[in-house]
């Protein structure tokens, strides 16, 4: 039986920042992404197709920092990172600092399937996506009024006009998915706009195979969220695989240890993972993490905090 | 007692391609880089300063595919990747697809020391290096007549005018250094132009922390060379650290296993490594690897093939 986990970013997510409408919109976005991924798995499809479908849905939803709804960098532009990895032969594809690809995870998939490369950067990534016939968009497609507000606050902060710690939710966020399919294959995908006011050209852990994204059949699939520099330096996603493969740790132990390491670094961190038997984990050291799962028994749940992670009664009907 | 290892790329390196002069130039380049790194370690300096100094020397030498002497991509341009990692706190810096930085490893070092980032890409990397006051150059600075020949042959091959397998040496190459200092610190650095006729924007394993470059005190420092996509998918450098840390393997066993994995992938591969006790390893599955080492007893050696790795009698005198 298959399983699927998704995330839409971890961090300090003040409940006061939500209106009832924006809270419901985020939950609906998670549920829609779960449905998109589960539709693939429920018909016996591949894990790699499921994670791509789930991440496309999250990229398309304005509540999350990826694709439409991505944050703005220091220059007021969008630069997008994404990766996908298929655990079957550990094939992988990724793009960094792309500017014109509507769905970055689709471009990562094409890098994996249709090029000799694993990672393409900047204008080279955009040119490849265009060659491949993917949907290309203007920068304005990615921009929402909320992300513009966050950018303006960052500008004011830089100018000394604003003395206030921005919330984690304003600063960063990431989306991702991991899946285990009926044939026992694992896959992971991650996509992000980075963090608000990031340096032009800054690349986080998302497109770094072994840092923010990793999948290897029989071991684990991982997608991370948090300040990427810490995940790169720790090699977090590969480290979880190594703990399981070399040290014989369980998924729960290995993922908890990875989060403990990042807690030691004072890094707000979360991740989702599924192991070679379909067990899932969603550890995070932050107040909240946008997340959802469908377990082998077909039960779908979404939530943001500890106390609101709840079963989606209508899930199967919505497929 | 300190130790230092450097490499200038691994692959099929036909002896017939060398003139007596070009063979001697490559050996001299390796010896000069060893001296530059060892000068730091011999005065009690830091491993991270030693690997930077050694890699700067290799970047400056036209025999090697990094900095001056870098290969040309499919568009006939240079795009340079580099990384450095300090094992003390596992701090790291890297640049990808940079076009105007004379010494990419110096820019990687500045990313580590003077920014909140680990990886900067493309124009963002160049802009950062310029802000930091590093030496900036025109693309022509990197180009040598040999690399232009390689690019022209690749063009002819693409056009079907040339039916000949290019040698590995024509296609790629990388430079790197790993060091263990008197205080027991580890560090690694790697720098490359990629491979001839690579897709615009293609990023290999060199600037990917955990793939081509990794260092963690008490465990290992690693710098890799070979077709980077395989190293990224395997997380080779971090995998060696995990074999030592989680599986208790020796440096020799862990590095041999990593090369065996890449041999299974049919990837021509080499790497240099030093462990937390200063033991060194230089395994490769290719005919040759440009390499050099200074062991704890102060003996310096350089070589390209199995039968020409020989002690540099004049090494200490040349410091």
CSV table of C-alpha atoms in Angstrom, one decimal, chain A residues 23-311:
chain,number,residue,atom,x,y,z
A,23,UNK,CA,-6.4,29.6,7.2
A,24,UNK,CA,-8.9,27.7,5.3
A,25,UNK,CA,-7.2,28.5,2.0
A,26,UNK,CA,-4.0,27.0,3.2
A,27,UNK,CA,-5.7,23.8,4.5
A,28,UNK,CA,-7.6,23.5,1.2
A,29,UNK,CA,-4.3,24.0,-0.7
A,30,UNK,CA,-2.7,21.2,1.3
A,31,UNK,CA,-5.8,18.9,0.7
A,32,UNK,CA,-5.7,19.7,-3.1
A,33,UNK,CA,-2.0,18.8,-3.3
A,34,UNK,CA,-2.6,15.6,-1.4
A,35,UNK,CA,-5.4,14.7,-3.8
A,36,UNK,CA,-3.2,15.5,-6.8
A,37,UNK,CA,-0.5,13.2,-5.6
A,38,UNK,CA,-2.8,10.5,-4.3
A,39,UNK,CA,-4.6,10.3,-7.5
A,40,UNK,CA,-1.4,9.0,-9.1
A,41,UNK,CA,-0.7,6.5,-6.3
A,42,UNK,CA,-4.3,5.3,-6.1
A,43,UNK,CA,-4.2,4.1,-9.7
A,44,UNK,CA,-0.9,2.3,-9.1
A,45,UNK,CA,1.2,5.1,-10.5
A,46,UNK,CA,4.9,5.8,-9.8
A,47,UNK,CA,6.1,7.6,-6.7
A,48,UNK,CA,8.0,10.1,-8.8
A,49,UNK,CA,4.9,11.1,-10.7
A,50,UNK,CA,3.0,11.5,-7.5
A,51,UNK,CA,5.5,13.8,-5.9
A,52,UNK,CA,5.7,15.9,-9.1
A,53,UNK,CA,1.9,16.2,-9.2
A,54,UNK,CA,1.6,17.2,-5.5
A,55,UNK,CA,4.4,19.8,-5.8
A,56,UNK,CA,2.8,21.3,-9.0
A,57,UNK,CA,-0.4,21.8,-7.0
A,58,UNK,CA,1.5,23.5,-4.2
A,59,UNK,CA,3.4,25.7,-6.7
A,60,UNK,CA,0.1,26.7,-8.2
A,61,UNK,CA,-1.4,27.7,-4.9
A,62,UNK,CA,-0.7,31.3,-3.7
A,63,UNK,CA,-0.6,30.3,0.0
A,64,UNK,CA,2.8,28.7,-0.4
A,65,UNK,CA,6.3,30.0,-1.2
A,66,UNK,CA,6.9,28.3,-4.5
A,67,UNK,CA,5.7,29.1,-8.0
A,68,UNK,CA,2.7,31.4,-7.8
A,69,UNK,CA,3.1,33.0,-4.3
A,70,UNK,CA,6.9,32.8,-4.2
A,71,UNK,CA,8.8,35.4,-2.2
A,72,UNK,CA,10.9,38.3,-3.7
A,73,UNK,CA,14.7,38.5,-3.4
A,74,UNK,CA,16.6,41.7,-2.4
A,75,UNK,CA,16.3,43.1,-5.9
A,76,UNK,CA,12.5,42.6,-5.8
A,77,UNK,CA,12.7,39.6,-8.3
A,78,UNK,CA,11.7,36.0,-8.0
A,79,UNK,CA,14.5,33.3,-8.3
A,80,UNK,CA,13.1,29.8,-8.0
A,81,UNK,CA,14.8,26.5,-7.0
A,82,UNK,CA,13.4,23.0,-7.3
A,83,UNK,CA,14.5,19.4,-7.3
A,84,UNK,CA,13.1,15.9,-7.9
A,85,UNK,CA,14.7,12.5,-7.2
A,86,UNK,CA,13.5,9.1,-8.2
A,87,UNK,CA,14.6,6.4,-5.7
A,88,UNK,CA,14.6,3.6,-8.3
A,89,UNK,CA,18.0,4.4,-9.8
A,90,UNK,CA,18.7,7.5,-7.8
A,91,UNK,CA,18.2,9.6,-10.9
A,92,UNK,CA,17.7,13.3,-10.0
A,93,UNK,CA,17.1,16.7,-11.6
A,94,UNK,CA,17.2,20.2,-10.2
A,95,UNK,CA,17.1,23.9,-11.2
A,96,UNK,CA,18.5,26.9,-9.3
A,97,UNK,CA,17.8,30.6,-9.6
A,98,UNK,CA,15.3,30.2,-12.4
A,99,UNK,CA,13.1,33.2,-13.3
A,100,UNK,CA,10.6,32.3,-15.9
A,101,UNK,CA,9.4,28.7,-15.4
A,102,UNK,CA,5.8,28.5,-14.3
A,103,UNK,CA,6.3,25.2,-12.5
A,104,UNK,CA,9.9,24.8,-11.4
A,105,UNK,CA,9.4,21.1,-10.4
A,106,UNK,CA,8.4,20.3,-13.9
A,107,UNK,CA,11.7,21.7,-15.1
A,108,UNK,CA,13.6,19.7,-12.5
A,109,UNK,CA,11.8,16.6,-13.9
A,110,UNK,CA,12.8,17.4,-17.4
A,111,UNK,CA,16.4,17.9,-16.4
A,112,UNK,CA,16.3,14.4,-14.9
A,113,UNK,CA,14.5,12.8,-17.9
A,114,UNK,CA,15.7,14.7,-20.9
A,115,UNK,CA,19.2,16.0,-20.2
A,116,UNK,CA,22.6,14.5,-19.2
A,117,UNK,CA,22.7,17.0,-16.3
A,118,UNK,CA,21.4,17.0,-12.7
A,119,UNK,CA,21.5,20.7,-11.9
A,120,UNK,CA,21.0,23.7,-14.2
A,121,UNK,CA,21.3,27.3,-13.0
A,122,UNK,CA,19.8,30.7,-13.8
A,123,UNK,CA,19.4,31.6,-17.5
A,124,UNK,CA,20.6,28.1,-18.5
A,125,UNK,CA,17.7,26.6,-16.5
A,126,UNK,CA,15.2,29.0,-18.1
A,127,UNK,CA,16.5,28.3,-21.6
A,128,UNK,CA,16.3,24.5,-21.1
A,129,UNK,CA,12.7,24.7,-19.9
A,130,UNK,CA,11.8,26.8,-22.9
A,131,UNK,CA,13.5,24.3,-25.2
A,132,UNK,CA,11.5,21.5,-23.5
A,133,UNK,CA,8.2,23.3,-24.2
A,134,UNK,CA,7.3,24.0,-20.6
A,135,UNK,CA,5.0,26.9,-19.7
A,136,UNK,CA,7.0,30.1,-19.4
A,137,UNK,CA,5.7,33.1,-17.5
A,138,UNK,CA,6.6,36.7,-16.7
A,139,UNK,CA,7.9,37.4,-13.2
A,140,UNK,CA,4.6,39.1,-12.3
A,141,UNK,CA,2.9,35.6,-12.5
A,142,UNK,CA,4.7,34.6,-9.3
A,143,UNK,CA,4.0,37.8,-7.3
A,144,UNK,CA,1.1,38.1,-4.8
A,145,UNK,CA,0.2,41.2,-2.8
A,146,UNK,CA,1.2,39.4,0.4
A,147,UNK,CA,4.7,38.7,-0.8
A,148,UNK,CA,5.0,42.4,-2.0
A,149,UNK,CA,4.1,43.4,1.6
A,150,UNK,CA,6.8,41.2,3.0
A,151,UNK,CA,9.3,42.6,0.6
A,152,UNK,CA,8.4,46.2,1.5
A,153,UNK,CA,8.7,45.4,5.2
A,154,UNK,CA,12.1,44.0,4.5
A,155,UNK,CA,13.1,47.2,2.6
A,156,UNK,CA,11.9,49.3,5.6
A,157,UNK,CA,13.8,47.1,8.0
A,158,UNK,CA,16.9,47.5,5.9
A,159,UNK,CA,16.4,51.3,5.8
A,160,UNK,CA,16.0,51.3,9.6
A,161,UNK,CA,12.4,52.4,9.4
A,162,UNK,CA,11.1,49.2,10.9
A,163,UNK,CA,12.3,47.7,14.1
A,164,UNK,CA,10.6,44.4,14.3
A,165,UNK,CA,11.6,40.8,13.9
A,166,UNK,CA,9.9,39.5,10.9
A,167,UNK,CA,8.1,36.2,11.4
A,168,UNK,CA,9.6,33.0,9.9
A,169,UNK,CA,6.5,32.8,7.7
A,170,UNK,CA,7.3,36.1,6.1
A,171,UNK,CA,10.9,35.2,5.6
A,172,UNK,CA,10.9,31.8,4.0
A,173,UNK,CA,9.0,28.6,3.3
A,174,UNK,CA,9.3,25.7,0.9
A,175,UNK,CA,7.0,23.0,-0.5
A,176,UNK,CA,7.7,19.4,-0.9
A,177,UNK,CA,6.4,15.8,-1.2
A,178,UNK,CA,7.7,12.3,-0.6
A,179,UNK,CA,5.9,9.2,-1.8
A,180,UNK,CA,6.1,5.4,-1.5
A,181,UNK,CA,4.2,3.6,-4.3
A,182,UNK,CA,2.6,0.2,-4.6
A,183,UNK,CA,5.7,-1.2,-6.3
A,184,UNK,CA,7.8,0.0,-3.3
A,185,UNK,CA,9.5,2.8,-5.1
A,186,UNK,CA,10.4,6.0,-3.3
A,187,UNK,CA,10.6,9.6,-4.6
A,188,UNK,CA,11.0,13.2,-3.3
A,189,UNK,CA,10.5,16.6,-4.7
A,190,UNK,CA,11.0,20.1,-3.3
A,191,UNK,CA,10.3,23.6,-4.6
A,192,UNK,CA,10.8,27.1,-3.2
A,193,UNK,CA,11.2,30.8,-3.8
A,194,UNK,CA,13.9,31.0,-1.0
A,195,UNK,CA,13.4,33.6,1.6
A,196,UNK,CA,12.2,37.2,1.3
A,197,UNK,CA,15.1,39.6,0.5
A,198,UNK,CA,17.6,36.8,-0.1
A,199,UNK,CA,20.8,37.9,-1.9
A,200,UNK,CA,20.5,37.8,-5.7
A,201,UNK,CA,21.8,34.4,-6.8
A,202,UNK,CA,21.5,32.7,-3.4
A,203,UNK,CA,20.7,29.0,-3.7
A,204,UNK,CA,19.4,27.1,-0.7
A,205,UNK,CA,19.1,23.4,0.1
A,206,UNK,CA,16.1,22.7,-2.1
A,207,UNK,CA,17.9,22.0,-5.3
A,208,UNK,CA,20.9,20.4,-3.6
A,209,UNK,CA,20.5,16.6,-3.9
A,210,UNK,CA,21.4,15.2,-0.4
A,211,UNK,CA,20.7,18.5,1.4
A,212,UNK,CA,17.0,19.4,0.9
A,213,UNK,CA,16.0,16.5,-1.3
A,214,UNK,CA,16.9,12.9,-1.5
A,215,UNK,CA,15.4,9.5,-2.4
A,216,UNK,CA,16.9,6.0,-2.6
A,217,UNK,CA,14.7,2.9,-2.9
A,218,UNK,CA,14.8,0.6,0.2
A,219,UNK,CA,16.2,3.4,2.3
A,220,UNK,CA,14.3,6.7,2.4
A,221,UNK,CA,12.8,9.7,0.6
A,222,UNK,CA,13.2,13.1,2.2
A,223,UNK,CA,12.1,16.7,1.6
A,224,UNK,CA,13.3,19.5,3.9
A,225,UNK,CA,12.2,23.0,4.9
A,226,UNK,CA,14.0,25.7,6.9
A,227,UNK,CA,17.0,28.0,6.5
A,228,UNK,CA,18.8,26.0,3.8
A,229,UNK,CA,22.3,26.9,4.6
A,230,UNK,CA,22.2,24.7,7.7
A,231,UNK,CA,20.8,21.8,5.7
A,232,UNK,CA,23.5,22.1,3.1
A,233,UNK,CA,26.3,22.1,5.7
A,234,UNK,CA,24.8,19.1,7.5
A,235,UNK,CA,23.8,17.2,4.2
A,236,UNK,CA,20.6,16.6,6.1
A,237,UNK,CA,18.6,14.5,3.6
A,238,UNK,CA,21.6,12.2,2.8
A,239,UNK,CA,22.5,12.1,6.5
A,240,UNK,CA,19.1,10.6,7.2
A,241,UNK,CA,19.6,8.0,4.5
A,242,UNK,CA,23.1,7.2,6.0
A,243,UNK,CA,21.7,6.8,9.5
A,244,UNK,CA,19.2,4.3,8.2
A,245,UNK,CA,21.5,2.5,5.8
A,246,UNK,CA,24.8,2.5,7.7
A,247,UNK,CA,23.8,2.8,11.4
A,248,UNK,CA,20.6,0.8,11.1
A,249,UNK,CA,18.4,3.5,12.7
A,250,UNK,CA,14.6,3.5,12.3
A,251,UNK,CA,13.0,6.3,10.2
A,252,UNK,CA,11.7,7.9,13.5
A,253,UNK,CA,15.1,7.8,15.1
A,254,UNK,CA,17.0,9.0,12.1
A,255,UNK,CA,14.7,11.9,11.3
A,256,UNK,CA,14.5,13.0,15.0
A,257,UNK,CA,18.3,13.0,15.1
A,258,UNK,CA,18.5,15.2,12.0
A,259,UNK,CA,16.1,17.7,13.5
A,260,UNK,CA,18.0,17.6,16.8
A,261,UNK,CA,21.2,18.5,14.9
A,262,UNK,CA,19.5,21.5,13.4
A,263,UNK,CA,18.0,22.5,16.7
A,264,UNK,CA,21.6,22.5,18.0
A,265,UNK,CA,22.4,24.9,15.2
A,266,UNK,CA,19.5,27.1,16.3
A,267,UNK,CA,17.8,26.5,12.9
A,268,UNK,CA,14.1,26.3,12.7
A,269,UNK,CA,13.6,23.2,10.7
A,270,UNK,CA,11.1,20.6,9.4
A,271,UNK,CA,11.1,17.7,7.1
A,272,UNK,CA,9.0,15.0,5.7
A,273,UNK,CA,10.2,11.4,5.0
A,274,UNK,CA,9.0,8.0,4.0
A,275,UNK,CA,11.1,4.8,4.4
A,276,UNK,CA,11.4,1.7,2.3
A,277,UNK,CA,8.4,0.1,4.1
A,278,UNK,CA,6.1,3.1,3.6
A,279,UNK,CA,6.4,4.4,7.2
A,280,UNK,CA,6.2,8.2,7.3
A,281,UNK,CA,7.7,10.9,9.5
A,282,UNK,CA,7.0,14.7,9.7
A,283,UNK,CA,9.3,16.0,12.5
A,284,UNK,CA,9.8,19.8,13.0
A,285,UNK,CA,11.2,21.9,15.8
A,286,UNK,CA,9.0,24.9,14.9
A,287,UNK,CA,5.7,26.0,16.2
A,288,UNK,CA,4.0,24.9,12.9
A,289,UNK,CA,4.6,23.1,9.7
A,290,UNK,CA,2.1,23.1,6.8
A,291,UNK,CA,1.7,19.4,6.2
A,292,UNK,CA,-0.5,16.6,5.0
A,293,UNK,CA,-0.3,12.8,4.7
A,294,UNK,CA,-2.1,9.9,3.3
A,295,UNK,CA,-1.1,6.7,5.1
A,296,UNK,CA,-1.3,3.1,3.8
A,297,UNK,CA,-4.8,2.7,5.2
A,298,UNK,CA,-6.0,5.6,2.9
A,299,UNK,CA,-6.5,8.0,5.8
A,300,UNK,CA,-5.7,11.6,4.7
A,301,UNK,CA,-4.9,14.4,7.2
A,302,UNK,CA,-3.8,18.0,7.0
A,303,UNK,CA,-2.7,20.5,9.6
A,304,UNK,CA,-0.4,23.4,10.5
A,305,UNK,CA,0.0,23.2,14.3
A,306,UNK,CA,0.2,20.3,16.7
A,307,UNK,CA,-3.5,20.5,17.6
A,308,UNK,CA,-5.1,21.0,14.2
A,309,UNK,CA,-3.7,18.0,12.3
A,310,UNK,CA,-6.9,16.3,11.5
A,311,UNK,CA,-8.4,13.7,9.2
